[in-house]
């Protein structure tokens, strides 16, 4: 994806001959003071190079301490879905568990230990009630009366193959491993800078998971029950259950239990025949099924657990393995080894006195392939509590989102009811480990940061604007830098849109672009060209070539594409061909918006076209007047980075990394983007910096950071003297790993341009998928809420529910639309620029008002948002594999080899093509 950057005479960054100079990352020295007073000096750590990765070791690193608390903004009181946890136990004991024979299923392992505790709790376990993580670890509050003991456990389990129960004997060895001291946790909670005691926290997480698992169905960190709220039908035999997420966290107020509501799709516990009717959307009681119906049903039912209903209270349970190709009335099977045959209809009549009514339907196949059993659909009911894992259709997803979407007042009520219903104080596990949980939401001091003034073009009636409650519009405003679109064309891929309708839509869009401040030619280079969706490559090449000929070799600048509302792979194919083959900027519009032209829609499309063509929509007024702390004083580049992974169920698809970087200073509004494919589920961005040996040129350097630094230099004429790096998509368990690897890559990329070039770096992780929710203190106070009932945009929290010592904050930068707003969590992992809390919080909040695609402040800082969009776009560049190639790819994935993405064309990578 990324070509190596060559030395240019225009660059002031001097590079030594690669053969003479090997790049070395500048050593990072260990921080010895809590905070450096001088802004010129840096937090540094000792470099302990790992032989394998070439990055600093975790043991030498401490994240920066919180340098104080923010003061900027209007103070207010809010509530958070955090509940204070008190722990009275002194120390914990950790034991290793070995189960023989080995068991693959975590559920079975837990059942073995649960049976062991049931039988031996009052004797060998000395009344201790241990908790088990489902793997090799068992924990107790205090010591067991042995250091090693072996137990024999007989487990009786339901067998979904035979429909009966099976008994199995296990040998379980329990051996003392270590004591889990609480001292370090107490020190952390008191504000002392120590490593987070992950083991102690994980023990309490396991305890609380055990508490919840007794009453709910456990899926990861989430727990579901049909009793929390009445299940909602989603259609197609699927229903939504309400549940909750829980996690224990160290915070400034002490240990906190974070509870958040969630929803999950489950299979409705219907009679199978009713489920089938819902799947097919028709009555199945009278007509036989078509082959297509049978395929659809087989896919929906495979792996689903059912119980038989034709034997009264005797309810055997089975797992469905398939569907018969013949109807029930035609099915016969051998009764004995002499191959005496019997029909299924006769067997059920004679054996159970059960008359099969719907013999035109196929039977369910249960049991093993060696010994298949046939069960009539009408004699089976789906077992309750099975999660739907096969994916949802668009209608079901819409229904699930509607069910999940709750206003803040309702969400708060549900969270409090869940805490009450969980009844922690009377739970034996909570008592055993000395856990008591407050039932009140944490009351938190917050501040509402002021909105920034935005600058628009002087030719508009409104030259400057102060947004109110996180949103505004383009009325009486023109974009600050309008792009010039001279040569454009339109392709219509929708059969339902007439050529005249497409032309009329384009004219209205052109007019809106002109009103918005773009210079836009009134007519296309060639008339609107209509094409079939399956001819996308041919159509694009025809329009591109025809325009090239008509313009005497000048390139087409913009393509407007009208797509059918349901367009399958057309959108992705079009983007791939335009951006990696033709070097053409495109704007796609769905047919439904062409028929029903909406001025707000056209205004939003105009904003997107402007930035794709190299313009700017708006700029922070403080940026133009050089008033942004730690940005305006020296040339500053702001990066955003994200990695998106293949969908669940895809075991080998590559991950896609994207990095964007600002290309203008002091405005910091335009972001160029680069993308690359990397191994499946790899979170570290592999292509940040690269070096390789070339036979002619010696050592050559490349990578995304280096290329974007050079691009900044070309665009501004100056090299960046400060780097701010917003990194999205990193979980807390990966903080050290990502920081060490990626900071080292940034260092090397800088040093490859000039050995002494090491601009100070601030590295901030952005977490949008956190479970903290912030509620107004008084839902009826209209001065403290937006129109959706959420807290006001700009609300920032850096106390009480934040980390006891580290530099993090929650920021709700956007106005709510529906449901409960989710604040973004920002965690400063490295800060050589010595930002104060006010400086980093207000910079982050103000940047949220510069997002190019709408006139709203957004929920995540734009560089991180843009990186996410670029990574999502790059998925379009992966051409679908033929079956044979897919097999090779699966084999390659084991060797970590990844097929590279096709390269972006030069004119594409320098603009915001991903918007």
PDB file of N, CA and C in Angstrom, residues 327-365:
ATOM      1  N   UNK A 327     -40.509 -36.101   2.901  1.00  0.00           N
ATOM      2  CA  UNK A 327     -41.519 -35.795   3.926  1.00  0.00           C
ATOM      3  C   UNK A 327     -41.656 -36.955   4.899  1.00  0.00           C
ATOM      4  N   UNK A 328     -42.212 -36.687   6.058  1.00  0.00           N
ATOM      5  CA  UNK A 328     -42.327 -37.684   7.134  1.00  0.00           C
ATOM      6  C   UNK A 328     -43.074 -38.939   6.674  1.00  0.00           C
ATOM      7  N   UNK A 329     -44.110 -38.767   5.856  1.00  0.00           N
ATOM      8  CA  UNK A 329     -44.930 -39.919   5.451  1.00  0.00           C
ATOM      9  C   UNK A 329     -44.158 -40.930   4.602  1.00  0.00           C
ATOM     10  N   UNK A 330     -43.044 -40.511   4.005  1.00  0.00           N
ATOM     11  CA  UNK A 330     -42.252 -41.410   3.156  1.00  0.00           C
ATOM     12  C   UNK A 330     -41.060 -42.024   3.898  1.00  0.00           C
ATOM     13  N   UNK A 331     -40.858 -41.618   5.147  1.00  0.00           N
ATOM     14  CA  UNK A 331     -39.654 -42.050   5.869  1.00  0.00           C
ATOM     15  C   UNK A 331     -39.835 -43.428   6.504  1.00  0.00           C
ATOM     16  N   UNK A 332     -38.865 -44.307   6.240  1.00  0.00           N
ATOM     17  CA  UNK A 332     -38.810 -45.598   6.934  1.00  0.00           C
ATOM     18  C   UNK A 332     -37.412 -45.778   7.491  1.00  0.00           C
ATOM     19  N   UNK A 333     -37.313 -46.644   8.523  1.00  0.00           N
ATOM     20  CA  UNK A 333     -35.996 -46.851   9.143  1.00  0.00           C
ATOM     21  C   UNK A 333     -35.920 -48.292   9.651  1.00  0.00           C
ATOM     22  N   UNK A 334     -34.700 -48.864   9.791  1.00  0.00           N
ATOM     23  CA  UNK A 334     -34.568 -50.243  10.288  1.00  0.00           C
ATOM     24  C   UNK A 334     -34.829 -50.307  11.788  1.00  0.00           C
ATOM     25  N   UNK A 335     -35.710 -51.242  12.176  1.00  0.00           N
ATOM     26  CA  UNK A 335     -36.047 -51.406  13.597  1.00  0.00           C
ATOM     27  C   UNK A 335     -34.968 -52.177  14.346  1.00  0.00           C
ATOM     28  N   UNK A 336     -34.290 -53.082  13.643  1.00  0.00           N
ATOM     29  CA  UNK A 336     -33.333 -53.964  14.308  1.00  0.00           C
ATOM     30  C   UNK A 336     -32.216 -54.318  13.337  1.00  0.00           C
ATOM     31  N   UNK A 337     -31.299 -55.158  13.814  1.00  0.00           N
ATOM     32  CA  UNK A 337     -30.157 -55.549  12.989  1.00  0.00           C
ATOM     33  C   UNK A 337     -30.562 -56.419  11.805  1.00  0.00           C
ATOM     34  N   UNK A 338     -31.757 -57.031  11.880  1.00  0.00           N
ATOM     35  CA  UNK A 338     -32.250 -57.849  10.761  1.00  0.00           C
ATOM     36  C   UNK A 338     -32.848 -56.980   9.646  1.00  0.00           C
ATOM     37  N   UNK A 339     -32.769 -55.638   9.848  1.00  0.00           N
ATOM     38  CA  UNK A 339     -33.233 -54.659   8.862  1.00  0.00           C
ATOM     39  C   UNK A 339     -34.742 -54.779   8.592  1.00  0.00           C
ATOM     40  N   UNK A 340     -35.489 -55.101   9.660  1.00  0.00           N
ATOM     41  CA  UNK A 340     -36.942 -55.021   9.552  1.00  0.00           C
ATOM     42  C   UNK A 340     -37.323 -53.537   9.551  1.00  0.00           C
ATOM     43  N   UNK A 341     -37.994 -53.073   8.485  1.00  0.00           N
ATOM     44  CA  UNK A 341     -38.240 -51.647   8.300  1.00  0.00           C
ATOM     45  C   UNK A 341     -39.585 -51.223   8.906  1.00  0.00           C
ATOM     46  N   UNK A 342     -39.623 -49.983   9.340  1.00  0.00           N
ATOM     47  CA  UNK A 342     -40.830 -49.422   9.956  1.00  0.00           C
ATOM     48  C   UNK A 342     -40.953 -47.968   9.488  1.00  0.00           C
ATOM     49  N   UNK A 343     -42.155 -47.519   9.225  1.00  0.00           N
ATOM     50  CA  UNK A 343     -42.332 -46.111   8.861  1.00  0.00           C
ATOM     51  C   UNK A 343     -42.341 -45.267  10.136  1.00  0.00           C
ATOM     52  N   UNK A 344     -41.908 -44.036  10.014  1.00  0.00           N
ATOM     53  CA  UNK A 344     -41.886 -43.115  11.160  1.00  0.00           C
ATOM     54  C   UNK A 344     -43.303 -42.891  11.667  1.00  0.00           C
ATOM     55  N   UNK A 345     -44.267 -42.769  10.732  1.00  0.00           N
ATOM     56  CA  UNK A 345     -45.669 -42.521  11.123  1.00  0.00           C
ATOM     57  C   UNK A 345     -46.189 -43.676  11.975  1.00  0.00           C
ATOM     58  N   UNK A 346     -45.944 -44.920  11.515  1.00  0.00           N
ATOM     59  CA  UNK A 346     -46.408 -46.088  12.272  1.00  0.00           C
ATOM     60  C   UNK A 346     -45.699 -46.209  13.607  1.00  0.00           C
ATOM     61  N   UNK A 347     -44.389 -45.951  13.622  1.00  0.00           N
ATOM     62  CA  UNK A 347     -43.611 -46.079  14.854  1.00  0.00           C
ATOM     63  C   UNK A 347     -44.160 -45.169  15.948  1.00  0.00           C
ATOM     64  N   UNK A 348     -44.422 -43.909  15.618  1.00  0.00           N
ATOM     65  CA  UNK A 348     -44.913 -42.966  16.634  1.00  0.00           C
ATOM     66  C   UNK A 348     -46.315 -43.347  17.097  1.00  0.00           C
ATOM     67  N   UNK A 349     -47.132 -43.910  16.178  1.00  0.00           N
ATOM     68  CA  UNK A 349     -48.486 -44.322  16.551  1.00  0.00           C
ATOM     69  C   UNK A 349     -48.442 -45.519  17.504  1.00  0.00           C
ATOM     70  N   UNK A 350     -47.609 -46.499  17.161  1.00  0.00           N
ATOM     71  CA  UNK A 350     -47.560 -47.733  17.960  1.00  0.00           C
ATOM     72  C   UNK A 350     -46.788 -47.541  19.262  1.00  0.00           C
ATOM     73  N   UNK A 351     -45.699 -46.796  19.204  1.00  0.00           N
ATOM     74  CA  UNK A 351     -44.814 -46.663  20.368  1.00  0.00           C
ATOM     75  C   UNK A 351     -45.381 -45.681  21.404  1.00  0.00           C
ATOM     76  N   UNK A 352     -45.914 -44.559  20.912  1.00  0.00           N
ATOM     77  CA  UNK A 352     -46.327 -43.489  21.834  1.00  0.00           C
ATOM     78  C   UNK A 352     -47.817 -43.157  21.744  1.00  0.00           C
ATOM     79  N   UNK A 353     -48.532 -43.832  20.838  1.00  0.00           N
ATOM     80  CA  UNK A 353     -49.939 -43.497  20.635  1.00  0.00           C
ATOM     81  C   UNK A 353     -50.103 -42.092  20.079  1.00  0.00           C
ATOM     82  N   UNK A 354     -49.109 -41.658  19.329  1.00  0.00           N
ATOM     83  CA  UNK A 354     -49.094 -40.285  18.803  1.00  0.00           C
ATOM     84  C   UNK A 354     -49.355 -40.298  17.297  1.00  0.00           C
ATOM     85  N   UNK A 355     -50.419 -39.625  16.876  1.00  0.00           N
ATOM     86  CA  UNK A 355     -50.758 -39.545  15.450  1.00  0.00           C
ATOM     87  C   UNK A 355     -50.115 -38.293  14.847  1.00  0.00           C
ATOM     88  N   UNK A 356     -49.241 -38.515  13.872  1.00  0.00           N
ATOM     89  CA  UNK A 356     -48.570 -37.375  13.215  1.00  0.00           C
ATOM     90  C   UNK A 356     -49.565 -36.701  12.267  1.00  0.00           C
ATOM     91  N   UNK A 357     -49.824 -35.411  12.494  1.00  0.00           N
ATOM     92  CA  UNK A 357     -50.822 -34.671  11.704  1.00  0.00           C
ATOM     93  C   UNK A 357     -50.231 -34.115  10.412  1.00  0.00           C
ATOM     94  N   UNK A 358     -48.982 -33.647  10.491  1.00  0.00           N
ATOM     95  CA  UNK A 358     -48.407 -32.921   9.349  1.00  0.00           C
ATOM     96  C   UNK A 358     -47.306 -33.765   8.707  1.00  0.00           C
ATOM     97  N   UNK A 359     -47.732 -34.897   8.131  1.00  0.00           N
ATOM     98  CA  UNK A 359     -46.759 -35.851   7.578  1.00  0.00           C
ATOM     99  C   UNK A 359     -46.172 -35.378   6.246  1.00  0.00           C
ATOM    100  N   UNK A 360     -46.666 -34.243   5.712  1.00  0.00           N
ATOM    101  CA  UNK A 360     -46.102 -33.678   4.471  1.00  0.00           C
ATOM    102  C   UNK A 360     -44.804 -32.905   4.741  1.00  0.00           C
ATOM    103  N   UNK A 361     -44.548 -32.621   6.032  1.00  0.00           N
ATOM    104  CA  UNK A 361     -43.330 -31.879   6.390  1.00  0.00           C
ATOM    105  C   UNK A 361     -42.167 -32.842   6.617  1.00  0.00           C
ATOM    106  N   UNK A 362     -40.928 -32.386   6.401  1.00  0.00           N
ATOM    107  CA  UNK A 362     -39.781 -33.252   6.691  1.00  0.00           C
ATOM    108  C   UNK A 362     -39.604 -33.445   8.187  1.00  0.00           C
ATOM    109  N   UNK A 363     -38.802 -34.435   8.563  1.00  0.00           N
ATOM    110  CA  UNK A 363     -38.471 -34.678   9.969  1.00  0.00           C
ATOM    111  C   UNK A 363     -37.159 -33.959  10.324  1.00  0.00           C
ATOM    112  N   UNK A 364     -37.018 -33.690  11.593  1.00  0.00           N
ATOM    113  CA  UNK A 364     -35.736 -33.202  12.103  1.00  0.00           C
ATOM    114  C   UNK A 364     -34.818 -34.400  12.280  1.00  0.00           C
ATOM    115  N   UNK A 365     -33.542 -34.235  11.937  1.00  0.00           N
ATOM    116  CA  UNK A 365     -32.549 -35.274  12.195  1.00  0.00           C
ATOM    117  C   UNK A 365     -31.792 -34.903  13.459  1.00  0.00           C
TER     118      UNK A 365
END
